[in-house]
GROMACS .gro file of C-alpha atoms in nm:
model
  236
    1MET     CA    1  33.362  15.310   8.901
    2LYS     CA    2  33.484  15.008   9.114
    3THR     CA    3  33.598  14.723   8.903
    4ALA     CA    4  33.508  14.343   8.952
    5VAL     CA    5  33.735  14.095   8.783
    6ALA     CA    6  33.603  13.721   8.717
    7ILE     CA    7  33.831  13.454   8.614
    8ARG     CA    8  33.655  13.218   8.438
    9HIS     CA    9  33.772  12.881   8.330
   10VAL     CA   10  33.488  12.761   8.116
   11HIS     CA   11  33.224  12.962   7.947
   12PHE     CA   12  32.908  12.872   8.109
   13GLU     CA   13  33.037  12.880   8.475
   14ASP     CA   14  33.016  13.262   8.472
   15LEU     CA   15  32.885  13.510   8.758
   16GLY     CA   16  32.579  13.420   8.685
   17VAL     CA   17  32.290  13.595   8.923
   18LEU     CA   18  32.600  13.789   9.080
   19GLN     CA   19  32.666  13.975   8.740
   20PRO     CA   20  32.352  14.194   8.712
   21LEU     CA   21  32.390  14.260   9.112
   22LEU     CA   22  32.736  14.380   9.065
   23GLN     CA   23  32.642  14.578   8.779
   24GLU     CA   24  32.332  14.742   8.982
   25ARG     CA   25  32.549  14.861   9.230
   26GLY     CA   26  32.808  15.037   9.039
   27TYR     CA   27  33.104  14.789   8.923
   28ALA     CA   28  33.244  14.745   8.599
   29VAL     CA   29  33.239  14.370   8.537
   30ARG     CA   30  33.537  14.205   8.369
   31TYR     CA   31  33.589  13.858   8.254
   32LEU     CA   32  33.962  13.699   8.199
   33GLU     CA   33  33.939  13.370   8.035
   34ALA     CA   34  34.211  13.150   8.243
   35ALA     CA   35  34.316  12.967   7.955
   36ASP     CA   36  34.436  13.246   7.737
   37ALA     CA   37  34.489  13.577   7.959
   38GLU     CA   38  34.792  13.730   8.067
   39LEU     CA   39  34.674  13.718   8.480
   40HIS     CA   40  35.029  13.841   8.570
   41ALA     CA   41  34.963  14.153   8.377
   42VAL     CA   42  34.603  14.200   8.530
   43PRO     CA   43  34.593  14.544   8.725
   44ALA     CA   44  34.453  14.497   9.123
   45ALA     CA   45  34.050  14.497   9.118
   46ASP     CA   46  33.831  14.616   9.349
   47LEU     CA   47  33.670  14.284   9.365
   48LEU     CA   48  33.825  13.973   9.256
   49VAL     CA   49  33.602  13.660   9.172
   50VAL     CA   50  33.768  13.330   9.087
   51LEU     CA   51  33.497  13.087   8.949
   52GLY     CA   52  33.475  12.724   8.905
   53GLY     CA   53  33.603  12.498   8.649
   54PRO     CA   54  33.644  12.129   8.628
   55ILE     CA   55  34.002  12.079   8.697
   56GLY     CA   56  34.184  12.040   9.051
   57ALA     CA   57  34.296  12.310   9.242
   58PHE     CA   58  34.647  12.117   9.280
   59ASP     CA   59  34.691  12.059   8.899
   60GLN     CA   60  34.929  12.331   8.834
   61ALA     CA   61  35.168  12.105   8.699
   62ILE     CA   62  34.919  12.026   8.435
   63HIS     CA   63  34.769  12.346   8.418
   64PRO     CA   64  35.016  12.579   8.475
   65VAL     CA   65  34.780  12.858   8.476
   66LEU     CA   66  34.698  12.791   8.847
   67GLU     CA   67  35.024  12.949   8.937
   68SER     CA   68  34.926  13.279   8.782
   69GLU     CA   69  34.584  13.243   8.975
   70LEU     CA   70  34.753  13.168   9.290
   71ALA     CA   71  34.955  13.471   9.257
   72LEU     CA   72  34.662  13.684   9.192
   73ILE     CA   73  34.483  13.561   9.499
   74HIS     CA   74  34.770  13.600   9.731
   75ARG     CA   75  34.804  13.985   9.585
   76GLN     CA   76  34.434  14.064   9.635
   77LEU     CA   77  34.506  13.890  10.015
   78LEU     CA   78  34.800  14.070  10.062
   79GLN     CA   79  34.620  14.404   9.981
   80ASP     CA   80  34.328  14.285  10.172
   81ARG     CA   81  34.098  14.367   9.881
   82PRO     CA   82  33.775  14.140   9.876
   83LEU     CA   83  33.784  13.812   9.728
   84LEU     CA   84  33.513  13.570   9.626
   85GLY     CA   85  33.579  13.246   9.548
   86ILE     CA   86  33.329  12.985   9.411
   87CYS     CA   87  33.398  12.621   9.372
   88LEU     CA   88  33.771  12.575   9.213
   89GLY     CA   89  33.827  12.912   9.307
   90ALA     CA   90  33.725  12.864   9.701
   91GLN     CA   91  33.954  12.608   9.678
   92LEU     CA   92  34.257  12.770   9.539
   93ILE     CA   93  34.200  13.075   9.792
   94ALA     CA   94  34.212  12.763  10.072
   95ARG     CA   95  34.528  12.681   9.910
   96ALA     CA   96  34.686  13.011   9.910
   97LEU     CA   97  34.595  13.041  10.276
   98GLY     CA   98  34.769  12.712  10.348
   99ALA     CA   99  34.463  12.464  10.345
  100GLU     CA  100  34.502  12.135  10.173
  101VAL     CA  101  34.275  12.052   9.894
  102VAL     CA  102  34.202  11.668   9.856
  103GLY     CA  103  33.967  11.433   9.670
  104MET     CA  104  33.628  11.324   9.822
  105GLY     CA  105  33.601  11.002   9.671
  106SER     CA  106  33.320  11.071   9.516
  107LYS     CA  107  33.111  11.354   9.318
  108GLU     CA  108  32.850  11.590   9.491
  109ILE     CA  109  32.658  11.677   9.216
  110GLY     CA  110  32.273  11.793   9.254
  111PHE     CA  111  32.041  12.051   9.407
  112ALA     CA  112  32.036  12.035   9.831
  113PRO     CA  113  32.063  12.294  10.099
  114LEU     CA  114  32.352  12.378  10.330
  115SER     CA  115  32.358  12.291  10.685
  116LEU     CA  116  32.477  12.605  10.863
  117ASN     CA  117  32.665  12.620  11.173
  118ALA     CA  118  32.674  12.886  11.437
  119GLN     CA  119  32.896  13.107  11.252
  120GLY     CA  120  32.698  13.058  10.941
  121MET     CA  121  32.361  13.133  11.098
  122GLN     CA  122  32.534  13.504  11.172
  123SER     CA  123  32.669  13.548  10.831
  124PRO     CA  124  32.484  13.627  10.460
  125LEU     CA  125  32.465  13.268  10.407
  126ALA     CA  126  32.165  13.289  10.687
  127LEU     CA  127  31.962  13.425  10.410
  128LEU     CA  128  31.923  13.110  10.218
  129GLY     CA  129  31.728  12.942  10.436
  130GLN     CA  130  31.668  12.572  10.341
  131VAL     CA  131  31.654  12.694   9.977
  132PRO     CA  132  31.874  12.418   9.795
  133VAL     CA  133  32.167  12.522   9.576
  134LEU     CA  134  32.388  12.352   9.323
  135HIS     CA  135  32.670  12.119   9.398
  136TRP     CA  136  32.891  11.990   9.144
  137HIS     CA  137  33.259  11.907   9.277
  138GLY     CA  138  33.489  11.576   9.345
  139ASP     CA  139  33.727  11.772   9.586
  140GLN     CA  140  33.696  11.927   9.919
  141PHE     CA  141  33.893  12.245  10.060
  142GLY     CA  142  33.982  12.257  10.418
  143ILE     CA  143  33.957  12.514  10.631
  144PRO     CA  144  34.214  12.772  10.691
  145ARG     CA  145  34.374  12.864  11.029
  146ALA     CA  146  34.245  13.259  10.949
  147ALA     CA  147  33.908  13.157  10.829
  148THR     CA  148  33.588  13.060  11.012
  149CYS     CA  149  33.419  12.744  10.859
  150LEU     CA  150  32.997  12.863  10.780
  151ALA     CA  151  32.870  12.552  10.632
  152ALA     CA  152  32.831  12.187  10.534
  153THR     CA  153  32.657  11.883  10.374
  154PRO     CA  154  32.616  11.519  10.439
  155ALA     CA  155  32.868  11.484  10.158
  156CYS     CA  156  33.116  11.723  10.214
  157ALA     CA  157  33.204  11.921  10.542
  158ASN     CA  158  33.338  12.208  10.448
  159GLN     CA  159  33.113  12.385  10.206
  160ALA     CA  160  33.193  12.774  10.294
  161PHE     CA  161  33.450  12.963  10.507
  162SER     CA  162  33.538  13.367  10.551
  163VAL     CA  163  33.832  13.532  10.659
  164GLY     CA  164  33.719  13.881  10.829
  165ARG     CA  165  33.420  14.016  10.603
  166ARG     CA  166  33.644  14.072  10.290
  167VAL     CA  167  33.651  13.701  10.226
  168LEU     CA  168  33.422  13.420  10.077
  169ALA     CA  169  33.491  13.099   9.968
  170LEU     CA  170  33.193  12.870   9.847
  171GLN     CA  171  33.216  12.521   9.744
  172CYS     CA  172  32.860  12.510   9.608
  173HIS     CA  173  32.768  12.705   9.288
  174LEU     CA  174  32.524  12.991   9.452
  175GLU     CA  175  32.604  13.186   9.146
  176VAL     CA  176  32.372  12.953   8.923
  177ASP     CA  177  32.033  13.030   8.772
  178PRO     CA  178  31.853  12.743   8.762
  179ALA     CA  179  31.703  12.900   8.450
  180ARG     CA  180  32.076  12.856   8.246
  181ILE     CA  181  32.083  12.481   8.387
  182GLU     CA  182  32.105  12.325   8.017
  183HIS     CA  183  32.453  12.480   7.968
  184TRP     CA  184  32.587  12.279   8.244
  185LEU     CA  185  32.369  11.954   8.158
  186LEU     CA  186  32.526  12.016   7.779
  187GLY     CA  187  32.864  12.101   7.916
  188HIS     CA  188  32.943  11.872   8.185
  189ALA     CA  189  32.742  11.574   8.011
  190CYS     CA  190  33.036  11.339   7.974
  191GLU     CA  191  33.100  11.380   8.361
  192LEU     CA  192  32.723  11.310   8.424
  193ALA     CA  193  32.719  10.972   8.205
  194LEU     CA  194  33.092  10.883   8.407
  195GLU     CA  195  32.885  10.971   8.733
  196GLY     CA  196  32.569  10.770   8.613
  197ILE     CA  197  32.363  11.063   8.669
  198ASP     CA  198  32.068  11.109   8.483
  199PRO     CA  199  32.043  11.512   8.347
  200ARG     CA  200  31.664  11.504   8.362
  201ALA     CA  201  31.668  11.469   8.717
  202LEU     CA  202  31.897  11.765   8.783
  203ARG     CA  203  31.681  11.959   8.533
  204ALA     CA  204  31.374  11.863   8.723
  205GLN     CA  205  31.519  12.023   9.018
  206ALA     CA  206  31.613  12.364   8.875
  207LEU     CA  207  31.291  12.398   8.680
  208GLN     CA  208  31.156  12.370   9.071
  209LEU     CA  209  31.388  12.614   9.146
  210ARG     CA  210  31.359  12.906   8.905
  211ALA     CA  211  31.149  13.119   9.100
  212HIS     CA  212  31.313  13.062   9.468
  213LEU     CA  213  31.696  13.035   9.410
  214PRO     CA  214  31.787  13.342   9.226
  215THR     CA  215  31.600  13.552   9.495
  216ALA     CA  216  31.777  13.384   9.757
  217ALA     CA  217  32.127  13.408   9.618
  218ARG     CA  218  32.088  13.749   9.520
  219ALA     CA  219  31.996  13.849   9.935
  220VAL     CA  220  32.331  13.616  10.021
  221PHE     CA  221  32.558  13.808   9.750
  222GLY     CA  222  32.390  14.147   9.817
  223ALA     CA  223  32.434  14.122  10.205
  224TRP     CA  224  32.807  14.056  10.143
  225LEU     CA  225  32.826  14.317   9.940
  226ASP     CA  226  32.647  14.534  10.187
  227GLY     CA  227  32.932  14.438  10.410
  228LEU     CA  228  33.167  14.542  10.161
  229ASP     CA  229  33.027  14.879  10.152
  230ALA     CA  230  32.990  14.941  10.539
  231MET     CA  231  33.361  14.869  10.562
  232GLU     CA  232  33.466  15.114  10.280
  233GLY     CA  233  33.261  15.355  10.488
  234GLY     CA  234  33.411  15.302  10.794
  235SER     CA  235  33.125  15.187  10.976
  236ALA     CA  236  33.310  14.854  11.046
   0.00000   0.00000   0.00000
């Protein structure tokens, strides 16, 4: 059985709609809690997913666990194993590949569609169409030299990049099931209050997307996993 290891920073920022999809495809899914896991002892996984969290990707002096996460990411890259990063996880992949992560000067929080470039239209992200996805960040990764930029939003020029077919980095939270938005609204209530964002507006947006976003997200992740399967089968 294939293994998928997900590094989680806060409990409600999990694999979301991706978890049942991985299990349907024969992956044994294991979470590692970044705050208490011995990450240096983690065996290599068929797929490593580094999830989001409310810390900066450059804050290793404050949060030393980030050094261990970067080491795991470097190992996955060196072994040419599949790697998916979401928000903070995507920023850490960018750092591991030599790109900067910088503050945007403002927060991007809410549901909005991605704007795909020509390369993005040839990627699994094209299956999103114009379905809005959840954004929740104040930092932005640069695009590593070895990577291909795929998407943007008006507030954030770099929303996604890929490195070949095995590495995908998403600034947005494509994994989030809108039906579970209440976990985010409670867990990040202080941040919303500081930013002057009314959680009722986010709740209303999530309600409108409950039928469409999970289906679109599963299609994107499914197409990316199909690409991994094709490479394993020697057809790519």
